[in-house]
Tab-separated table of N, CA and C in Angstrom:
chain	number	residue	atom	x	y	z
A	247	UNK	N	-2.212	195.735	37.104
A	247	UNK	CA	-1.336	195.000	37.993
A	247	UNK	C	0.073	195.576	37.866
A	248	UNK	N	0.714	195.759	38.982
A	248	UNK	CA	2.055	196.355	39.007
A	248	UNK	C	3.080	195.394	38.406
A	249	UNK	N	4.104	195.995	37.829
A	249	UNK	CA	5.212	195.209	37.294
A	249	UNK	C	6.005	194.601	38.441
A	250	UNK	N	6.602	193.461	38.173
A	250	UNK	CA	7.483	192.861	39.169
A	250	UNK	C	8.918	192.993	38.693
A	251	UNK	N	9.827	193.123	39.643
A	251	UNK	CA	11.239	193.288	39.299
A	251	UNK	C	11.983	191.969	39.493
A	252	UNK	N	13.285	192.014	39.300
A	252	UNK	CA	14.097	190.795	39.400
A	252	UNK	C	14.080	190.179	40.795
A	253	UNK	N	14.009	191.011	41.820
A	253	UNK	CA	13.942	190.472	43.184
A	253	UNK	C	12.621	189.732	43.385
A	254	UNK	N	11.521	190.327	42.910
A	254	UNK	CA	10.219	189.648	42.990
A	254	UNK	C	10.265	188.311	42.254
A	255	UNK	N	10.849	188.309	41.065
A	255	UNK	CA	10.956	187.071	40.287
A	255	UNK	C	11.761	186.019	41.048
A	256	UNK	N	12.831	186.452	41.691
A	256	UNK	CA	13.655	185.532	42.461
A	256	UNK	C	12.859	184.970	43.645
A	257	UNK	N	12.105	185.810	44.307
A	257	UNK	CA	11.242	185.342	45.403
A	257	UNK	C	10.278	184.289	44.879
A	258	UNK	N	9.646	184.571	43.756
A	258	UNK	CA	8.683	183.620	43.180
A	258	UNK	C	9.365	182.314	42.781
A	259	UNK	N	10.560	182.397	42.203
A	259	UNK	CA	11.305	181.179	41.847
A	259	UNK	C	11.575	180.330	43.090
A	260	UNK	N	12.061	180.978	44.134
A	260	UNK	CA	12.401	180.247	45.357
A	260	UNK	C	11.169	179.603	45.976
A	261	UNK	N	10.067	180.338	46.046
A	261	UNK	CA	8.842	179.796	46.645
A	261	UNK	C	8.247	178.669	45.813
A	262	UNK	N	8.415	178.728	44.483
A	262	UNK	CA	7.935	177.624	43.644
A	262	UNK	C	8.708	176.343	43.924
A	263	UNK	N	9.969	176.478	44.280
A	263	UNK	CA	10.782	175.293	44.557
A	263	UNK	C	10.560	174.757	45.960
A	264	UNK	N	10.331	175.657	46.919
A	264	UNK	CA	10.105	175.214	48.297
A	264	UNK	C	9.365	176.307	49.062
A	265	UNK	N	8.064	176.157	49.162
A	265	UNK	CA	7.265	177.169	49.862
A	265	UNK	C	7.382	177.045	51.379
A	266	UNK	N	8.123	176.041	51.843
A	266	UNK	CA	8.325	175.886	53.288
A	266	UNK	C	9.441	176.776	53.825
A	267	UNK	N	10.147	177.455	52.931
A	267	UNK	CA	11.200	178.366	53.390
A	267	UNK	C	10.604	179.373	54.370
A	268	UNK	N	11.299	179.580	55.466
A	268	UNK	CA	10.863	180.641	56.374
A	268	UNK	C	11.163	181.973	55.721
A	269	UNK	N	10.544	183.011	56.219
A	269	UNK	CA	10.808	184.345	55.685
A	269	UNK	C	12.282	184.710	55.848
A	270	UNK	N	12.877	184.325	56.968
A	270	UNK	CA	14.298	184.622	57.201
A	270	UNK	C	15.163	183.901	56.165
A	271	UNK	N	14.872	182.621	55.908
A	271	UNK	CA	15.634	181.869	54.907
A	271	UNK	C	15.450	182.473	53.513
A	272	UNK	N	14.213	182.796	53.175
A	272	UNK	CA	13.929	183.381	51.863
A	272	UNK	C	14.654	184.715	51.710
A	273	UNK	N	14.601	185.534	52.735
A	273	UNK	CA	15.263	186.847	52.686
A	273	UNK	C	16.752	186.686	52.451
A	274	UNK	N	17.351	185.708	53.112
A	274	UNK	CA	18.792	185.484	52.945
A	274	UNK	C	19.116	185.066	51.516
A	275	UNK	N	18.315	184.169	50.950
A	275	UNK	CA	18.561	183.673	49.592
A	275	UNK	C	18.425	184.787	48.556
A	276	UNK	N	17.434	185.662	48.728
A	276	UNK	CA	17.190	186.697	47.714
A	276	UNK	C	17.917	188.011	48.015
A	277	UNK	N	18.607	188.076	49.155
A	277	UNK	CA	19.418	189.251	49.466
A	277	UNK	C	18.639	190.439	49.992
A	278	UNK	N	17.632	190.187	50.806
A	278	UNK	CA	16.849	191.265	51.418
A	278	UNK	C	16.846	191.101	52.931
A	279	UNK	N	16.441	192.157	53.620
A	279	UNK	CA	16.188	192.023	55.051
A	279	UNK	C	14.872	191.261	55.211
A	280	UNK	N	14.688	190.543	56.320
A	280	UNK	CA	13.426	189.818	56.511
A	280	UNK	C	12.173	190.702	56.420
A	281	UNK	N	12.145	191.915	57.009
A	281	UNK	CA	10.932	192.732	56.859
A	281	UNK	C	10.650	193.131	55.400
A	282	UNK	N	11.705	193.468	54.658
A	282	UNK	CA	11.519	193.845	53.252
A	282	UNK	C	11.024	192.647	52.436
A	283	UNK	N	11.556	191.476	52.739
A	283	UNK	CA	11.140	190.260	52.030
A	283	UNK	C	9.680	189.949	52.330
A	284	UNK	N	9.299	190.018	53.592
A	284	UNK	CA	7.912	189.739	53.981
A	284	UNK	C	6.948	190.710	53.307
A	285	UNK	N	7.341	191.970	53.229
A	285	UNK	CA	6.513	192.990	52.574
A	285	UNK	C	6.305	192.632	51.103
A	286	UNK	N	7.352	192.189	50.435
A	286	UNK	CA	7.237	191.806	49.018
A	286	UNK	C	6.352	190.575	48.838
A	287	UNK	N	6.535	189.566	49.691
A	287	UNK	CA	5.710	188.358	49.588
A	287	UNK	C	4.238	188.709	49.795
A	288	UNK	N	3.949	189.559	50.764
A	288	UNK	CA	2.557	189.982	50.997
A	288	UNK	C	1.999	190.704	49.774
A	289	UNK	N	2.813	191.598	49.192
A	289	UNK	CA	2.362	192.337	48.000
A	289	UNK	C	2.128	191.392	46.825
A	290	UNK	N	3.035	190.444	46.621
A	290	UNK	CA	2.876	189.474	45.528
A	290	UNK	C	1.626	188.628	45.719
A	291	UNK	N	1.307	188.325	46.965
A	291	UNK	CA	0.087	187.564	47.255
A	291	UNK	C	-1.141	188.426	47.008
A	292	UNK	N	-1.147	189.639	47.515
A	292	UNK	CA	-2.286	190.545	47.329
A	292	UNK	C	-2.547	190.839	45.856
A	293	UNK	N	-1.481	190.916	45.062
A	293	UNK	CA	-1.631	191.202	43.630
A	293	UNK	C	-1.964	189.953	42.813
A	294	UNK	N	-2.013	188.808	43.462
A	294	UNK	CA	-2.427	187.586	42.783
A	294	UNK	C	-1.318	186.800	42.111
A	295	UNK	N	-0.072	187.233	42.230
A	295	UNK	CA	1.026	186.455	41.658
A	295	UNK	C	1.161	185.117	42.386
A	296	UNK	N	0.963	185.137	43.679
A	296	UNK	CA	0.952	183.908	44.462
A	296	UNK	C	-0.512	183.561	44.694
A	297	UNK	N	-0.984	182.541	43.973
A	297	UNK	CA	-2.393	182.183	44.051
A	297	UNK	C	-2.704	181.396	45.314
A	298	UNK	N	-1.824	180.471	45.665
A	298	UNK	CA	-2.006	179.675	46.882
A	298	UNK	C	-0.734	178.892	47.134
A	299	UNK	N	-0.593	178.417	48.358
A	299	UNK	CA	0.547	177.583	48.717
A	299	UNK	C	-0.004	176.208	49.078
A	300	UNK	N	0.586	175.183	48.475
A	300	UNK	CA	0.096	173.825	48.665
A	300	UNK	C	1.264	172.888	48.940
A	301	UNK	N	0.931	171.700	49.383
A	301	UNK	CA	1.912	170.636	49.554
A	301	UNK	C	1.673	169.607	48.460
A	302	UNK	N	2.705	169.276	47.708
A	302	UNK	CA	2.589	168.274	46.661
A	302	UNK	C	2.909	166.909	47.257
A	303	UNK	N	2.009	165.966	47.072
A	303	UNK	CA	2.193	164.619	47.594
A	303	UNK	C	2.790	163.714	46.528
A	304	UNK	N	3.467	162.672	46.952
A	304	UNK	CA	4.016	161.672	46.042
A	304	UNK	C	2.971	160.574	45.890
A	305	UNK	N	2.284	160.506	44.739
A	305	UNK	CA	1.221	159.518	44.562
A	305	UNK	C	1.697	158.076	44.731
A	306	UNK	N	2.962	157.806	44.433
A	306	UNK	CA	3.459	156.433	44.534
A	306	UNK	C	3.493	155.950	45.990
A	307	UNK	N	3.492	156.864	46.930
A	307	UNK	CA	3.511	156.502	48.353
A	307	UNK	C	2.107	156.232	48.897
A	308	UNK	N	1.083	156.548	48.120
A	308	UNK	CA	-0.289	156.497	48.616
A	308	UNK	C	-1.069	155.287	48.122
A	309	UNK	N	-0.371	154.323	47.546
A	309	UNK	CA	-1.046	153.123	47.067
A	309	UNK	C	-1.335	153.203	45.583
A	310	UNK	N	-1.931	152.146	45.063
A	310	UNK	CA	-2.217	152.095	43.625
A	310	UNK	C	-3.113	153.251	43.183
A	311	UNK	N	-2.771	153.809	42.043
A	311	UNK	CA	-3.535	154.911	41.508
A	311	UNK	C	-3.362	154.932	39.997
A	312	UNK	N	-4.435	155.163	39.289
A	312	UNK	CA	-4.374	155.309	37.838
A	312	UNK	C	-4.378	156.788	37.479
A	313	UNK	N	-3.491	157.163	36.582
A	313	UNK	CA	-3.417	158.521	36.061
A	313	UNK	C	-3.844	158.436	34.600
A	314	UNK	N	-4.800	159.258	34.228
A	314	UNK	CA	-5.317	159.214	32.865
A	314	UNK	C	-5.439	160.611	32.281
A	315	UNK	N	-5.266	160.679	30.987
A	315	UNK	CA	-5.571	161.878	30.227
A	315	UNK	C	-6.798	161.515	29.395
A	316	UNK	N	-7.833	162.337	29.499
A	316	UNK	CA	-9.091	162.045	28.814
A	316	UNK	C	-9.388	163.182	27.847
A	317	UNK	N	-9.530	162.832	26.587
A	317	UNK	CA	-9.916	163.805	25.565
A	317	UNK	C	-11.426	163.733	25.396
A	318	UNK	N	-12.073	164.885	25.490
A	318	UNK	CA	-13.535	164.938	25.425
A	318	UNK	C	-13.944	165.705	24.173
A	319	UNK	N	-14.808	165.077	23.393
A	319	UNK	CA	-15.338	165.664	22.159
A	319	UNK	C	-16.804	166.001	22.403
A	320	UNK	N	-17.178	167.264	22.236
A	320	UNK	CA	-18.556	167.681	22.477
A	320	UNK	C	-19.358	167.607	21.185
A	321	UNK	N	-20.660	167.414	21.349
A	321	UNK	CA	-21.586	167.336	20.219
A	321	UNK	C	-21.802	168.714	19.600
A	322	UNK	N	-22.159	169.680	20.444
A	322	UNK	CA	-22.457	171.036	19.974
A	322	UNK	C	-21.525	172.027	20.653
A	323	UNK	N	-21.192	173.075	19.912
A	323	UNK	CA	-20.264	174.095	20.396
A	323	UNK	C	-21.056	175.297	20.905
A	324	UNK	N	-21.709	175.119	22.057
A	324	UNK	CA	-22.488	176.199	22.662
A	324	UNK	C	-21.878	176.561	24.006
A	325	UNK	N	-21.732	177.853	24.231
A	325	UNK	CA	-21.073	178.325	25.440
A	325	UNK	C	-21.758	177.812	26.704
A	326	UNK	N	-23.071	177.871	26.758
A	326	UNK	CA	-23.767	177.454	27.984
A	326	UNK	C	-23.616	175.952	28.238
A	327	UNK	N	-23.529	175.145	27.185
A	327	UNK	CA	-23.307	173.708	27.365
A	327	UNK	C	-21.891	173.443	27.862
A	328	UNK	N	-20.929	174.186	27.327
A	328	UNK	CA	-19.550	174.054	27.786
A	328	UNK	C	-19.440	174.469	29.252
A	329	UNK	N	-20.105	175.580	29.612
A	329	UNK	CA	-20.060	176.051	30.997
A	329	UNK	C	-20.680	175.031	31.947
A	330	UNK	N	-21.743	174.390	31.532
A	330	UNK	CA	-22.376	173.362	32.369
A	330	UNK	C	-21.434	172.181	32.557
A	331	UNK	N	-20.741	171.791	31.493
A	331	UNK	CA	-19.775	170.700	31.598
A	331	UNK	C	-18.636	171.085	32.540
A	332	UNK	N	-18.113	172.296	32.395
A	332	UNK	CA	-17.021	172.759	33.247
A	332	UNK	C	-17.459	172.761	34.713
A	333	UNK	N	-18.682	173.171	34.976
A	333	UNK	CA	-19.174	173.168	36.358
A	333	UNK	C	-19.212	171.749	36.918
A	334	UNK	N	-19.639	170.792	36.116
A	334	UNK	CA	-19.659	169.404	36.563
A	334	UNK	C	-18.241	168.892	36.797
A	335	UNK	N	-17.307	169.296	35.941
A	335	UNK	CA	-15.902	168.929	36.131
A	335	UNK	C	-15.387	169.519	37.444
A	336	UNK	N	-15.724	170.786	37.713
A	336	UNK	CA	-15.301	171.438	38.955
A	336	UNK	C	-15.782	170.663	40.184
A	337	UNK	N	-16.934	170.038	40.071
A	337	UNK	CA	-17.535	169.300	41.186
A	337	UNK	C	-17.088	167.842	41.250
A	338	UNK	N	-16.153	167.435	40.389
A	338	UNK	CA	-15.690	166.053	40.320
A	338	UNK	C	-14.261	165.968	40.847
A	339	UNK	N	-14.074	165.454	42.063
A	339	UNK	CA	-12.735	165.478	42.668
A	339	UNK	C	-11.692	164.646	41.937
A	340	UNK	N	-12.096	163.637	41.196
A	340	UNK	CA	-11.125	162.806	40.478
A	340	UNK	C	-10.480	163.555	39.315
A	341	UNK	N	-11.137	164.597	38.822
A	341	UNK	CA	-10.570	165.414	37.742
A	341	UNK	C	-9.638	166.432	38.392
A	342	UNK	N	-8.366	166.293	38.127
A	342	UNK	CA	-7.355	167.151	38.747
A	342	UNK	C	-7.054	168.386	37.919
A	343	UNK	N	-7.221	168.289	36.600
A	343	UNK	CA	-6.997	169.426	35.718
A	343	UNK	C	-7.988	169.334	34.567
A	344	UNK	N	-8.401	170.486	34.068
A	344	UNK	CA	-9.310	170.541	32.925
A	344	UNK	C	-8.872	171.698	32.044
A	345	UNK	N	-8.707	171.397	30.759
A	345	UNK	CA	-8.309	172.407	29.788
A	345	UNK	C	-9.317	172.411	28.646
A	346	UNK	N	-9.864	173.578	28.329
A	346	UNK	CA	-10.635	173.717	27.104
A	346	UNK	C	-9.617	174.045	26.027
A	347	UNK	N	-9.610	173.262	24.940
A	347	UNK	CA	-8.560	173.369	23.938
A	347	UNK	C	-9.148	173.619	22.556
A	348	UNK	N	-8.291	174.015	21.644
A	348	UNK	CA	-8.703	174.212	20.261
A	348	UNK	C	-8.432	172.932	19.477
A	349	UNK	N	-9.032	172.860	18.316
A	349	UNK	CA	-8.794	171.714	17.445
A	349	UNK	C	-9.936	170.721	17.499
A	350	UNK	N	-9.628	169.491	17.207
A	350	UNK	CA	-10.616	168.420	17.119
A	350	UNK	C	-11.243	168.094	18.476
A	351	UNK	N	-10.453	168.188	19.519
A	351	UNK	CA	-10.887	167.878	20.883
A	351	UNK	C	-11.360	169.172	21.541
A	352	UNK	N	-12.381	169.076	22.389
A	352	UNK	CA	-12.891	170.267	23.073
A	352	UNK	C	-12.288	170.460	24.464
A	353	UNK	N	-12.123	169.358	25.193
A	353	UNK	CA	-11.559	169.420	26.542
A	353	UNK	C	-10.529	168.317	26.715
A	354	UNK	N	-9.519	168.606	27.526
A	354	UNK	CA	-8.567	167.595	27.961
A	354	UNK	C	-8.616	167.587	29.483
A	355	UNK	N	-8.858	166.406	30.044
A	355	UNK	CA	-8.935	166.241	31.492
A	355	UNK	C	-7.760	165.405	31.967
A	356	UNK	N	-7.230	165.741	33.121
A	356	UNK	CA	-6.255	164.902	33.804
A	356	UNK	C	-6.998	164.320	35.005
A	357	UNK	N	-7.043	162.985	35.046
A	357	UNK	CA	-7.878	162.280	36.008
A	357	UNK	C	-7.026	161.319	36.822
A	358	UNK	N	-7.336	161.200	38.109
A	358	UNK	CA	-6.693	160.203	38.971
A	358	UNK	C	-7.784	159.419	39.698
A	359	UNK	N	-7.714	158.095	39.579
A	359	UNK	CA	-8.626	157.227	40.321
A	359	UNK	C	-7.827	156.061	40.908
A	360	UNK	N	-8.454	155.359	41.826
A	360	UNK	CA	-7.770	154.238	42.467
A	360	UNK	C	-7.709	153.013	41.574
A	361	UNK	N	-8.710	152.849	40.696
A	361	UNK	CA	-8.744	151.668	39.833
A	361	UNK	C	-9.742	151.893	38.704
A	362	UNK	N	-9.893	150.888	37.850
A	362	UNK	CA	-10.793	151.010	36.699
A	362	UNK	C	-12.259	151.049	37.111
A	363	UNK	N	-12.600	150.392	38.206
A	363	UNK	CA	-13.994	150.448	38.686
A	363	UNK	C	-14.350	151.889	39.050
A	364	UNK	N	-13.443	152.574	39.741
A	364	UNK	CA	-13.677	153.972	40.100
A	364	UNK	C	-13.716	154.851	38.849
A	365	UNK	N	-12.871	154.544	37.865
A	365	UNK	CA	-12.886	155.329	36.628
A	365	UNK	C	-14.195	155.120	35.864
A	366	UNK	N	-14.679	153.889	35.826
A	366	UNK	CA	-15.953	153.621	35.155
A	366	UNK	C	-17.096	154.388	35.828
A	367	UNK	N	-17.084	154.441	37.148
A	367	UNK	CA	-18.103	155.206	37.871
A	367	UNK	C	-18.010	156.690	37.527
A	368	UNK	N	-16.789	157.202	37.422
A	368	UNK	CA	-16.584	158.592	37.018
A	368	UNK	C	-17.149	158.830	35.618
A	369	UNK	N	-16.866	157.928	34.704
A	369	UNK	CA	-17.381	158.060	33.331
A	369	UNK	C	-18.901	158.092	33.329
A	370	UNK	N	-19.511	157.225	34.131
A	370	UNK	CA	-20.977	157.208	34.216
A	370	UNK	C	-21.512	158.552	34.707
A	371	UNK	N	-20.887	159.103	35.739
A	371	UNK	CA	-21.360	160.360	36.335
A	371	UNK	C	-21.092	161.571	35.460
A	372	UNK	N	-19.937	161.607	34.822
A	372	UNK	CA	-19.496	162.827	34.156
A	372	UNK	C	-19.673	162.803	32.644
A	373	UNK	N	-19.365	161.687	32.018
A	373	UNK	CA	-19.281	161.669	30.555
A	373	UNK	C	-20.498	161.039	29.896
A	374	UNK	N	-20.864	159.844	30.310
A	374	UNK	CA	-22.003	159.172	29.676
A	374	UNK	C	-23.315	159.887	29.961
A	375	UNK	N	-23.408	160.553	31.094
A	375	UNK	CA	-24.662	161.198	31.478
A	375	UNK	C	-24.852	162.561	30.821
A	376	UNK	N	-23.844	163.081	30.141
A	376	UNK	CA	-23.941	164.392	29.504
A	376	UNK	C	-24.301	164.206	28.034
A	377	UNK	N	-25.512	164.610	27.639
A	377	UNK	CA	-25.914	164.414	26.240
A	377	UNK	C	-25.083	165.206	25.236
A	378	UNK	N	-24.326	166.200	25.703
A	378	UNK	CA	-23.499	166.971	24.788
A	378	UNK	C	-22.116	166.353	24.587
A	379	UNK	N	-21.761	165.332	25.366
A	379	UNK	CA	-20.489	164.635	25.148
A	379	UNK	C	-20.707	163.629	24.026
A	380	UNK	N	-20.073	163.889	22.882
A	380	UNK	CA	-20.219	163.001	21.720
A	380	UNK	C	-19.410	161.739	21.922
A	381	UNK	N	-18.152	161.909	22.340
A	381	UNK	CA	-17.287	160.765	22.614
A	381	UNK	C	-16.125	161.243	23.453
A	382	UNK	N	-15.395	160.303	24.006
A	382	UNK	CA	-14.184	160.633	24.735
A	382	UNK	C	-13.184	159.518	24.529
A	383	UNK	N	-11.918	159.870	24.693
A	383	UNK	CA	-10.837	158.907	24.529
A	383	UNK	C	-9.952	158.985	25.764
A	384	UNK	N	-9.646	157.822	26.328
A	384	UNK	CA	-8.865	157.750	27.549
A	384	UNK	C	-7.462	157.230	27.249
A	385	UNK	N	-6.484	157.952	27.738
A	385	UNK	CA	-5.091	157.538	27.640
A	385	UNK	C	-4.624	157.253	29.070
A	386	UNK	N	-4.220	156.027	29.337
A	386	UNK	CA	-3.786	155.651	30.677
A	386	UNK	C	-2.267	155.795	30.755
A	387	UNK	N	-1.819	156.517	31.751
A	387	UNK	CA	-0.392	156.739	31.929
A	387	UNK	C	0.269	155.480	32.468
A	388	UNK	N	1.313	155.048	31.797
A	388	UNK	CA	2.074	153.886	32.259
A	388	UNK	C	3.090	154.303	33.324
A	389	UNK	N	3.683	155.497	33.156
A	389	UNK	CA	4.560	156.054	34.177
A	389	UNK	C	4.715	157.539	33.910
A	390	UNK	N	5.015	158.253	34.956
A	390	UNK	CA	5.184	159.701	34.833
A	390	UNK	C	6.666	159.995	34.737
A	391	UNK	N	7.090	160.500	33.578
A	391	UNK	CA	8.495	160.799	33.351
A	391	UNK	C	8.872	162.213	33.777
A	392	UNK	N	7.891	163.095	33.818
A	392	UNK	CA	8.169	164.466	34.253
A	392	UNK	C	6.897	165.055	34.826
A	393	UNK	N	7.041	165.734	35.933
A	393	UNK	CA	5.937	166.463	36.546
A	393	UNK	C	6.528	167.723	37.153
A	394	UNK	N	6.157	168.845	36.657
A	394	UNK	CA	6.705	170.109	37.121
A	394	UNK	C	5.566	171.097	37.320
A	395	UNK	N	5.589	171.809	38.399
A	395	UNK	CA	4.556	172.803	38.653
A	395	UNK	C	5.082	174.234	38.522
A	396	UNK	N	6.387	174.405	38.523
A	396	UNK	CA	6.979	175.742	38.471
A	396	UNK	C	6.774	176.384	37.107
A	397	UNK	N	6.521	177.684	37.136
A	397	UNK	CA	6.399	178.478	35.923
A	397	UNK	C	7.734	179.188	35.704
A	398	UNK	N	8.272	179.086	34.486
A	398	UNK	CA	9.537	179.769	34.177
A	398	UNK	C	9.313	181.269	34.214
A	399	UNK	N	10.202	181.960	34.882
A	399	UNK	CA	10.125	183.411	34.980
A	399	UNK	C	11.317	184.024	34.270
A	400	UNK	N	11.082	185.016	33.410
A	400	UNK	CA	12.202	185.634	32.673
A	400	UNK	C	13.163	186.343	33.611
C-alpha cells in the first residue's frame, strides 16, 4: 500500500468530520484544485483508506434504546468455534460491534436493542443457544459520555 502524505491525511481528517463536504469545499479546505482533490479521494478509496461513507444517526432522536456492552466467555479456545460464533454475530443486526480480545474475556460486543424483551430474545438466539458460550456479562449503558468515530492521524 502506498504511503500517504500530509495532504492525504488532511483530506482524511476533513472527511472523517464531515463526509458531506463537496469536492469543491474539500479542495478549498485542503488547498488543492478540485480535480487534484478528487483524484486523491479516488486513490484513497481505491487503496482502502476510505472504507465507506456513512451517516451517523442520533439514537436519542429515534426513541427508547438500550446500549449494552456484553462480555462473552467461551468454553473452549478453538479457532473454528470462534469463527462460527463470529459468523453468528455478523448475522445479528443488534450487535453493532464485536471485538475478539485477550485476557479473561474472549469477545466484547456492543449491542443496541429497543428494550429488555428484545435483548432477552437476542440472548436466546446468540448466547444461550451456543454450547461454546460458557457465560456472558452484560453492562447496560446509563448514558453515553463520548462517542467518536474519527481515527487520529499523525
